[in-house]
């Protein structure tokens, strides 16, 4: 991932110079589009005279900071952070200019927040609202990444983008098991995935983006993920999902350049050049019927997944990273890894060697008032080069045959085209779409 | 806080000896009540022969572990951990014996989990469900504390406890601003507060307690808190709430023995000796109207709280811990800290020197479907010696006069008597109630 230097913005917390640079950043972001000035967003003049001292110094060190600018967006092949705040937005303005101003403002704000800096001064002019909402003031960058995607609905008549819709952004078909999908947890013109090792840092992004979007876009749905379930780096331990099983053992890892090229990053095969270096995100809110699962015998649970629960080894192996032997049979001729086991149906051997990069998080949203049971499960996020060849056939197979279906319900679904990275100050997600 | 040694349980992850000790722990907990054996709970025989290896070793070091046994419950004066999972339960069984078995089982399970150990083997008999749900297997204790309380409704005819209800557990009166309280987020026979530095460790407690309660109690409501907002130790930095202000600067700290004695721990003044060494917990789900707040001028926000936003200093001071000067006046005679400022109304000077120990967490529960606005705020938890002299008059004053009321809504409310600590294996919360 490349990194464009944005030196001026790093002086953010200094008083007057920092303010000037912030305005430059926003100015460059917006000015390049030839659109209106950004005064209405509320960026103002810093107040260096507040009794009680100057703003909190940034708490970040270099190791806390994931570069925002680059060829690909961060938050995909970045080692998965511990916490997630995710939101889908709908654009309410019909103005392509207003929409671009919002994206440019978001990008400038993202460049700040990913450095552990506020989007603007908290103690600006006392006779105006603070520019940053302040709850993350004094916290480190916490490995924050901000990843933005465009939903199929964005490519309608509103912004003249109908001809720019990639073929791979085809609406997801109705898949087996989709009967529990809730419209209020599905779809969206845009998505924002904020991942960090501190949940307040992640939430701060969604809140400030919602604020900066005012008048242009509104949150359609949101989801907090409290713990990551997939490792995306060889440096990370595999975590357990809420069924108690290690999840993502065979995931695509950041170190696997070939896998990223073959299965994650959009390449020259795309029909829309603006997506080169991007990826496609499928988000599924998968509720687990954990009370029912918890009554299932251990051996049944292990047969559902095809792995041993404690070690995570495949039923044909001894340790977690042993390759499953799908041909192995018991002496009575039955397969050791059952025909309907999750790892058999989801694995590349069964799916024309297709893989997806999973980046899911455990969630809980309290009690399901209809049943009194815990509303908890997996917020599944998967990145891929082409959902038509990856998520759709894999989930079709799983939805038909996976023994896990007895214990899960897909309650939300969304698809987004995730454009390549923002290259430098003055750029924003999908800027070339409007060129 | 005292610490009773429970040596046998520390061998938990060894195969047969660990299992024996687990059964001893449960046996002691239950046997001491002279009630039924605990076989029905599902504690079984460990399986040391699972291919793929033995259970994950505990990841905890001594510094991760907060002692569970002690004179007072942990999770009150313990330095506030980063994450919260909280649930209120209703007892559905009419059997006092079943209720005691559940409390005894919970206590035995809590002794395990607070050491970073599962409540029982994950890889027990394959022909029975795993004893522990497994999602925290391999994680450290993460400073876990488990704090249990009894709601007013428990002291009815069901369990013969009507005569044991402390006077201080009087139902909270209807307070000004209570018009938005939701019954589905209020009350409960019992509460469980699980705090840890890892949210999966905290959630694991609520889930396993709900499971161990099956047939005896069910969750009434639950709340996840993603970030602490109150420090409860001089060793901790003051965090910011979702309004961007430092919260809890003047909180009671673990190091302030006089404050704990005078304001938190129930002493000889109680009418119910079983509560000596306990405390009373008031839980309030306080939604913040953050979109509205974010449009307010900085100077207005600072006048609402009576503090500078960035530094946290009182409007009469220069740094966070300066004592507010409530008498200070501007040259025109108006008070520097406004008469309706939050810190004036909530401070001990205005409240007959009463203080409470706050232990709140920021929450977000997605989008309010009625308005499209973020449902986010503060899950307020406050411990005290007597709510009639502490929370009730303070909140009455705040509810009438606090300028903050324009930006908040109390949407849930509950009160619990939090008994003294569990002394050792074989004891449980409130055991003497049934003696």
PDB file of C-alpha atoms in Angstrom, chain A residues 38-251:
ATOM      1  CA  UNK A  38     -16.825  23.996   2.565  1.00  0.00           C
ATOM      2  CA  UNK A  39     -17.690  26.755   5.002  1.00  0.00           C
ATOM      3  CA  UNK A  40     -21.072  25.260   5.622  1.00  0.00           C
ATOM      4  CA  UNK A  41     -19.510  22.148   7.062  1.00  0.00           C
ATOM      5  CA  UNK A  42     -18.468  24.151  10.067  1.00  0.00           C
ATOM      6  CA  UNK A  43     -14.696  24.246   9.834  1.00  0.00           C
ATOM      7  CA  UNK A  44     -13.709  27.339  11.708  1.00  0.00           C
ATOM      8  CA  UNK A  45     -10.903  29.185  13.361  1.00  0.00           C
ATOM      9  CA  UNK A  46      -9.153  27.557  16.263  1.00  0.00           C
ATOM     10  CA  UNK A  47      -9.259  29.178  19.655  1.00  0.00           C
ATOM     11  CA  UNK A  48      -5.867  29.031  21.289  1.00  0.00           C
ATOM     12  CA  UNK A  49      -6.970  31.042  24.270  1.00  0.00           C
ATOM     13  CA  UNK A  50      -9.300  28.662  26.081  1.00  0.00           C
ATOM     14  CA  UNK A  51      -8.612  28.755  29.807  1.00  0.00           C
ATOM     15  CA  UNK A  52      -7.573  25.354  30.926  1.00  0.00           C
ATOM     16  CA  UNK A  53      -5.020  24.800  28.225  1.00  0.00           C
ATOM     17  CA  UNK A  54      -4.671  23.672  24.679  1.00  0.00           C
ATOM     18  CA  UNK A  55      -6.217  20.589  23.086  1.00  0.00           C
ATOM     19  CA  UNK A  56      -5.030  17.170  24.148  1.00  0.00           C
ATOM     20  CA  UNK A  57      -1.850  16.188  22.339  1.00  0.00           C
ATOM     21  CA  UNK A  58      -2.267  13.276  19.962  1.00  0.00           C
ATOM     22  CA  UNK A  59      -1.687  10.014  21.795  1.00  0.00           C
ATOM     23  CA  UNK A  60      -0.632   8.085  18.711  1.00  0.00           C
ATOM     24  CA  UNK A  61       2.725   6.628  17.910  1.00  0.00           C
ATOM     25  CA  UNK A  62       3.726   5.407  14.477  1.00  0.00           C
ATOM     26  CA  UNK A  63       2.787   1.850  15.402  1.00  0.00           C
ATOM     27  CA  UNK A  64      -0.819   2.900  16.064  1.00  0.00           C
ATOM     28  CA  UNK A  65      -1.258   4.436  12.640  1.00  0.00           C
ATOM     29  CA  UNK A  66      -2.280   2.603   9.474  1.00  0.00           C
ATOM     30  CA  UNK A  67      -1.644   4.800   6.403  1.00  0.00           C
ATOM     31  CA  UNK A  68      -4.866   6.111   4.919  1.00  0.00           C
ATOM     32  CA  UNK A  69      -3.619   7.039   1.455  1.00  0.00           C
ATOM     33  CA  UNK A  70      -2.608   4.249  -0.856  1.00  0.00           C
ATOM     34  CA  UNK A  71      -3.304   2.243  -3.988  1.00  0.00           C
ATOM     35  CA  UNK A  72      -5.774   0.001  -2.179  1.00  0.00           C
ATOM     36  CA  UNK A  73      -8.025   1.001   0.679  1.00  0.00           C
ATOM     37  CA  UNK A  74      -6.823   0.028   4.123  1.00  0.00           C
ATOM     38  CA  UNK A  75      -9.121  -2.159   6.187  1.00  0.00           C
ATOM     39  CA  UNK A  76      -9.143  -5.047   3.728  1.00  0.00           C
ATOM     40  CA  UNK A  77      -5.722  -6.696   3.765  1.00  0.00           C
ATOM     41  CA  UNK A  78      -4.856  -4.820   6.960  1.00  0.00           C
ATOM     42  CA  UNK A  79      -4.500  -7.264   9.884  1.00  0.00           C
ATOM     43  CA  UNK A  80      -7.994  -7.258  11.355  1.00  0.00           C
ATOM     44  CA  UNK A  81      -8.343  -4.887  14.278  1.00  0.00           C
ATOM     45  CA  UNK A  82     -10.261  -5.904  17.376  1.00  0.00           C
ATOM     46  CA  UNK A  83     -13.393  -3.737  17.045  1.00  0.00           C
ATOM     47  CA  UNK A  84     -15.797  -2.648  14.335  1.00  0.00           C
ATOM     48  CA  UNK A  85     -18.297   0.132  13.754  1.00  0.00           C
ATOM     49  CA  UNK A  86     -20.097  -0.192  10.439  1.00  0.00           C
ATOM     50  CA  UNK A  87     -22.824   1.870   8.808  1.00  0.00           C
ATOM     51  CA  UNK A  88     -24.712   1.922   5.548  1.00  0.00           C
ATOM     52  CA  UNK A  89     -25.819   5.334   4.313  1.00  0.00           C
ATOM     53  CA  UNK A  90     -28.435   6.447   1.834  1.00  0.00           C
ATOM     54  CA  UNK A  91     -27.825   9.595  -0.174  1.00  0.00           C
ATOM     55  CA  UNK A  92     -30.787  11.924   0.259  1.00  0.00           C
ATOM     56  CA  UNK A  93     -29.577  14.782  -1.878  1.00  0.00           C
ATOM     57  CA  UNK A  94     -30.114  14.629  -5.611  1.00  0.00           C
ATOM     58  CA  UNK A  95     -27.109  16.824  -6.243  1.00  0.00           C
ATOM     59  CA  UNK A  96     -24.015  15.099  -7.599  1.00  0.00           C
ATOM     60  CA  UNK A  97     -22.041  18.122  -6.465  1.00  0.00           C
ATOM     61  CA  UNK A  98     -23.261  17.858  -2.890  1.00  0.00           C
ATOM     62  CA  UNK A  99     -22.471  14.151  -2.945  1.00  0.00           C
ATOM     63  CA  UNK A 100     -18.902  14.847  -4.119  1.00  0.00           C
ATOM     64  CA  UNK A 101     -18.434  17.535  -1.500  1.00  0.00           C
ATOM     65  CA  UNK A 102     -19.475  15.004   1.109  1.00  0.00           C
ATOM     66  CA  UNK A 103     -17.063  12.364  -0.144  1.00  0.00           C
ATOM     67  CA  UNK A 104     -14.244  14.896  -0.316  1.00  0.00           C
ATOM     68  CA  UNK A 105     -15.019  16.070   3.193  1.00  0.00           C
ATOM     69  CA  UNK A 106     -15.152  12.488   4.445  1.00  0.00           C
ATOM     70  CA  UNK A 107     -11.780  11.755   2.849  1.00  0.00           C
ATOM     71  CA  UNK A 108     -10.189  14.799   4.452  1.00  0.00           C
ATOM     72  CA  UNK A 109     -11.714  13.832   7.797  1.00  0.00           C
ATOM     73  CA  UNK A 110     -10.571  10.230   7.374  1.00  0.00           C
ATOM     74  CA  UNK A 111      -6.998  11.391   6.762  1.00  0.00           C
ATOM     75  CA  UNK A 112      -7.149  13.173  10.106  1.00  0.00           C
ATOM     76  CA  UNK A 113      -8.853  10.473  12.156  1.00  0.00           C
ATOM     77  CA  UNK A 114      -6.613   7.676  10.915  1.00  0.00           C
ATOM     78  CA  UNK A 115      -3.694   9.667  12.334  1.00  0.00           C
ATOM     79  CA  UNK A 116      -5.404   9.867  15.721  1.00  0.00           C
ATOM     80  CA  UNK A 117      -6.364  13.501  15.165  1.00  0.00           C
ATOM     81  CA  UNK A 118      -9.792  15.116  15.418  1.00  0.00           C
ATOM     82  CA  UNK A 119     -11.509  16.098  12.188  1.00  0.00           C
ATOM     83  CA  UNK A 120     -11.119  19.684  13.317  1.00  0.00           C
ATOM     84  CA  UNK A 121     -10.627  21.657  16.486  1.00  0.00           C
ATOM     85  CA  UNK A 122     -12.786  20.842  19.462  1.00  0.00           C
ATOM     86  CA  UNK A 123     -12.173  24.272  20.950  1.00  0.00           C
ATOM     87  CA  UNK A 124     -12.750  26.460  17.948  1.00  0.00           C
ATOM     88  CA  UNK A 125     -14.871  29.595  18.091  1.00  0.00           C
ATOM     89  CA  UNK A 126     -17.038  29.377  21.207  1.00  0.00           C
ATOM     90  CA  UNK A 127     -19.919  30.834  19.238  1.00  0.00           C
ATOM     91  CA  UNK A 128     -20.052  27.882  16.879  1.00  0.00           C
ATOM     92  CA  UNK A 129     -20.375  24.130  17.381  1.00  0.00           C
ATOM     93  CA  UNK A 130     -17.135  22.212  17.864  1.00  0.00           C
ATOM     94  CA  UNK A 131     -15.892  20.788  14.580  1.00  0.00           C
ATOM     95  CA  UNK A 132     -15.056  17.415  16.086  1.00  0.00           C
ATOM     96  CA  UNK A 133     -17.501  15.727  18.426  1.00  0.00           C
ATOM     97  CA  UNK A 134     -14.670  15.135  20.865  1.00  0.00           C
ATOM     98  CA  UNK A 135     -15.234  11.688  22.343  1.00  0.00           C
ATOM     99  CA  UNK A 136     -11.989  10.335  20.865  1.00  0.00           C
ATOM    100  CA  UNK A 137      -9.902  13.339  21.913  1.00  0.00           C
ATOM    101  CA  UNK A 138      -6.818  12.035  23.675  1.00  0.00           C
ATOM    102  CA  UNK A 139      -7.170   8.473  22.361  1.00  0.00           C
ATOM    103  CA  UNK A 140      -4.603   7.037  19.974  1.00  0.00           C
ATOM    104  CA  UNK A 141      -5.295   6.175  16.341  1.00  0.00           C
ATOM    105  CA  UNK A 142      -5.702   2.585  17.595  1.00  0.00           C
ATOM    106  CA  UNK A 143      -4.906   1.165  14.167  1.00  0.00           C
ATOM    107  CA  UNK A 144      -7.955   2.861  12.694  1.00  0.00           C
ATOM    108  CA  UNK A 145      -8.888   2.100   9.097  1.00  0.00           C
ATOM    109  CA  UNK A 146     -11.832   3.640   7.260  1.00  0.00           C
ATOM    110  CA  UNK A 147     -13.099   1.769   4.222  1.00  0.00           C
ATOM    111  CA  UNK A 148     -15.848   3.140   1.992  1.00  0.00           C
ATOM    112  CA  UNK A 149     -17.949   1.323  -0.588  1.00  0.00           C
ATOM    113  CA  UNK A 150     -20.735   2.055  -3.071  1.00  0.00           C
ATOM    114  CA  UNK A 151     -23.932   0.014  -3.166  1.00  0.00           C
ATOM    115  CA  UNK A 152     -25.755  -1.019  -6.359  1.00  0.00           C
ATOM    116  CA  UNK A 153     -28.494   1.530  -5.670  1.00  0.00           C
ATOM    117  CA  UNK A 154     -26.022   4.382  -6.128  1.00  0.00           C
ATOM    118  CA  UNK A 155     -25.760   3.581  -9.816  1.00  0.00           C
ATOM    119  CA  UNK A 156     -29.204   4.811 -10.754  1.00  0.00           C
ATOM    120  CA  UNK A 157     -30.297   8.002 -12.475  1.00  0.00           C
ATOM    121  CA  UNK A 158     -29.589  10.372  -9.598  1.00  0.00           C
ATOM    122  CA  UNK A 159     -25.930  11.063 -10.176  1.00  0.00           C
ATOM    123  CA  UNK A 160     -25.482   9.992 -13.751  1.00  0.00           C
ATOM    124  CA  UNK A 161     -23.667   6.850 -12.727  1.00  0.00           C
ATOM    125  CA  UNK A 162     -25.869   4.261 -14.426  1.00  0.00           C
ATOM    126  CA  UNK A 163     -23.250   3.632 -17.080  1.00  0.00           C
ATOM    127  CA  UNK A 164     -20.501   3.215 -14.512  1.00  0.00           C
ATOM    128  CA  UNK A 165     -21.950   0.261 -12.680  1.00  0.00           C
ATOM    129  CA  UNK A 166     -19.560  -2.685 -12.753  1.00  0.00           C
ATOM    130  CA  UNK A 167     -20.975  -5.995 -13.901  1.00  0.00           C
ATOM    131  CA  UNK A 168     -19.598  -7.572 -10.742  1.00  0.00           C
ATOM    132  CA  UNK A 169     -21.857  -5.286  -8.711  1.00  0.00           C
ATOM    133  CA  UNK A 170     -24.875  -7.244  -9.879  1.00  0.00           C
ATOM    134  CA  UNK A 171     -27.577  -7.389  -7.228  1.00  0.00           C
ATOM    135  CA  UNK A 172     -27.158 -10.467  -5.117  1.00  0.00           C
ATOM    136  CA  UNK A 173     -29.751 -13.038  -6.172  1.00  0.00           C
ATOM    137  CA  UNK A 174     -32.154 -14.437  -3.628  1.00  0.00           C
ATOM    138  CA  UNK A 175     -30.127 -17.145  -1.976  1.00  0.00           C
ATOM    139  CA  UNK A 176     -31.346 -20.233  -0.141  1.00  0.00           C
ATOM    140  CA  UNK A 177     -31.988 -19.230   3.453  1.00  0.00           C
ATOM    141  CA  UNK A 178     -32.657 -15.586   2.616  1.00  0.00           C
ATOM    142  CA  UNK A 179     -36.177 -15.768   4.040  1.00  0.00           C
ATOM    143  CA  UNK A 180     -35.172 -14.030   7.273  1.00  0.00           C
ATOM    144  CA  UNK A 181     -33.494 -11.014   5.675  1.00  0.00           C
ATOM    145  CA  UNK A 182     -34.724  -7.712   7.064  1.00  0.00           C
ATOM    146  CA  UNK A 183     -34.852  -4.737   4.687  1.00  0.00           C
ATOM    147  CA  UNK A 184     -34.008  -2.401   7.571  1.00  0.00           C
ATOM    148  CA  UNK A 185     -30.676  -4.207   7.994  1.00  0.00           C
ATOM    149  CA  UNK A 186     -29.918  -4.559   4.293  1.00  0.00           C
ATOM    150  CA  UNK A 187     -28.694  -2.540   1.343  1.00  0.00           C
ATOM    151  CA  UNK A 188     -27.532   1.045   1.229  1.00  0.00           C
ATOM    152  CA  UNK A 189     -26.070   3.540  -1.249  1.00  0.00           C
ATOM    153  CA  UNK A 190     -22.785   3.663   0.660  1.00  0.00           C
ATOM    154  CA  UNK A 191     -21.010   1.832   3.410  1.00  0.00           C
ATOM    155  CA  UNK A 192     -18.407   2.869   5.920  1.00  0.00           C
ATOM    156  CA  UNK A 193     -16.389   0.222   7.720  1.00  0.00           C
ATOM    157  CA  UNK A 194     -14.403   1.636  10.641  1.00  0.00           C
ATOM    158  CA  UNK A 195     -12.062  -0.840  12.320  1.00  0.00           C
ATOM    159  CA  UNK A 196      -9.809  -0.029  15.261  1.00  0.00           C
ATOM    160  CA  UNK A 197      -8.444  -1.575  18.379  1.00  0.00           C
ATOM    161  CA  UNK A 198     -10.541   0.875  20.422  1.00  0.00           C
ATOM    162  CA  UNK A 199     -14.316   0.883  19.908  1.00  0.00           C
ATOM    163  CA  UNK A 200     -14.676   4.561  20.757  1.00  0.00           C
ATOM    164  CA  UNK A 201     -12.243   5.408  17.956  1.00  0.00           C
ATOM    165  CA  UNK A 202     -14.317   3.323  15.534  1.00  0.00           C
ATOM    166  CA  UNK A 203     -17.671   4.751  16.664  1.00  0.00           C
ATOM    167  CA  UNK A 204     -16.250   8.280  16.414  1.00  0.00           C
ATOM    168  CA  UNK A 205     -15.832   7.769  12.660  1.00  0.00           C
ATOM    169  CA  UNK A 206     -19.426   6.750  12.019  1.00  0.00           C
ATOM    170  CA  UNK A 207     -20.765   9.556  14.133  1.00  0.00           C
ATOM    171  CA  UNK A 208     -18.629  12.247  12.539  1.00  0.00           C
ATOM    172  CA  UNK A 209     -19.265  10.959   9.034  1.00  0.00           C
ATOM    173  CA  UNK A 210     -22.996  11.067   9.752  1.00  0.00           C
ATOM    174  CA  UNK A 211     -22.594  14.610  10.949  1.00  0.00           C
ATOM    175  CA  UNK A 212     -20.499  15.715   7.977  1.00  0.00           C
ATOM    176  CA  UNK A 213     -23.109  14.112   5.701  1.00  0.00           C
ATOM    177  CA  UNK A 214     -25.939  16.157   7.110  1.00  0.00           C
ATOM    178  CA  UNK A 215     -28.252  17.313   4.352  1.00  0.00           C
ATOM    179  CA  UNK A 216     -26.658  14.926   1.868  1.00  0.00           C
ATOM    180  CA  UNK A 217     -26.861  11.418   3.313  1.00  0.00           C
ATOM    181  CA  UNK A 218     -28.314   9.633   6.332  1.00  0.00           C
ATOM    182  CA  UNK A 219     -27.492   6.395   8.076  1.00  0.00           C
ATOM    183  CA  UNK A 220     -29.683   3.556   6.820  1.00  0.00           C
ATOM    184  CA  UNK A 221     -28.496   0.941   9.304  1.00  0.00           C
ATOM    185  CA  UNK A 222     -25.479   0.370  11.484  1.00  0.00           C
ATOM    186  CA  UNK A 223     -23.794  -2.477  13.283  1.00  0.00           C
ATOM    187  CA  UNK A 224     -21.288  -2.589  16.109  1.00  0.00           C
ATOM    188  CA  UNK A 225     -18.946  -5.588  16.181  1.00  0.00           C
ATOM    189  CA  UNK A 226     -17.406  -6.218  19.564  1.00  0.00           C
ATOM    190  CA  UNK A 227     -14.752  -8.787  18.719  1.00  0.00           C
ATOM    191  CA  UNK A 228     -13.044  -9.898  15.560  1.00  0.00           C
ATOM    192  CA  UNK A 229     -13.530 -13.521  14.541  1.00  0.00           C
ATOM    193  CA  UNK A 230     -11.253 -13.727  11.525  1.00  0.00           C
ATOM    194  CA  UNK A 231      -7.531 -13.281  11.416  1.00  0.00           C
ATOM    195  CA  UNK A 232      -6.264 -11.730   8.213  1.00  0.00           C
ATOM    196  CA  UNK A 233      -2.562 -12.032   8.927  1.00  0.00           C
ATOM    197  CA  UNK A 234      -0.149 -14.828   9.692  1.00  0.00           C
ATOM    198  CA  UNK A 235       0.850 -12.709  12.691  1.00  0.00           C
ATOM    199  CA  UNK A 236      -2.579 -13.120  14.293  1.00  0.00           C
ATOM    200  CA  UNK A 237      -4.042 -15.902  16.364  1.00  0.00           C
ATOM    201  CA  UNK A 238      -7.302 -17.330  15.040  1.00  0.00           C
ATOM    202  CA  UNK A 239     -10.160 -16.135  17.213  1.00  0.00           C
ATOM    203  CA  UNK A 240     -13.325 -18.027  18.066  1.00  0.00           C
ATOM    204  CA  UNK A 241     -16.812 -17.126  16.933  1.00  0.00           C
ATOM    205  CA  UNK A 242     -19.800 -17.219  19.279  1.00  0.00           C
ATOM    206  CA  UNK A 243     -20.275 -20.906  18.530  1.00  0.00           C
ATOM    207  CA  UNK A 244     -16.943 -21.441  20.232  1.00  0.00           C
ATOM    208  CA  UNK A 245     -15.156 -22.557  17.084  1.00  0.00           C
ATOM    209  CA  UNK A 246     -12.046 -21.014  15.593  1.00  0.00           C
ATOM    210  CA  UNK A 247     -13.152 -19.039  12.573  1.00  0.00           C
ATOM    211  CA  UNK A 248     -11.111 -18.188   9.518  1.00  0.00           C
ATOM    212  CA  UNK A 249      -8.297 -20.704   9.843  1.00  0.00           C
ATOM    213  CA  UNK A 250      -8.092 -20.975   6.063  1.00  0.00           C
ATOM    214  CA  UNK A 251      -8.745 -17.279   5.491  1.00  0.00           C
TER     215      UNK A 251
END
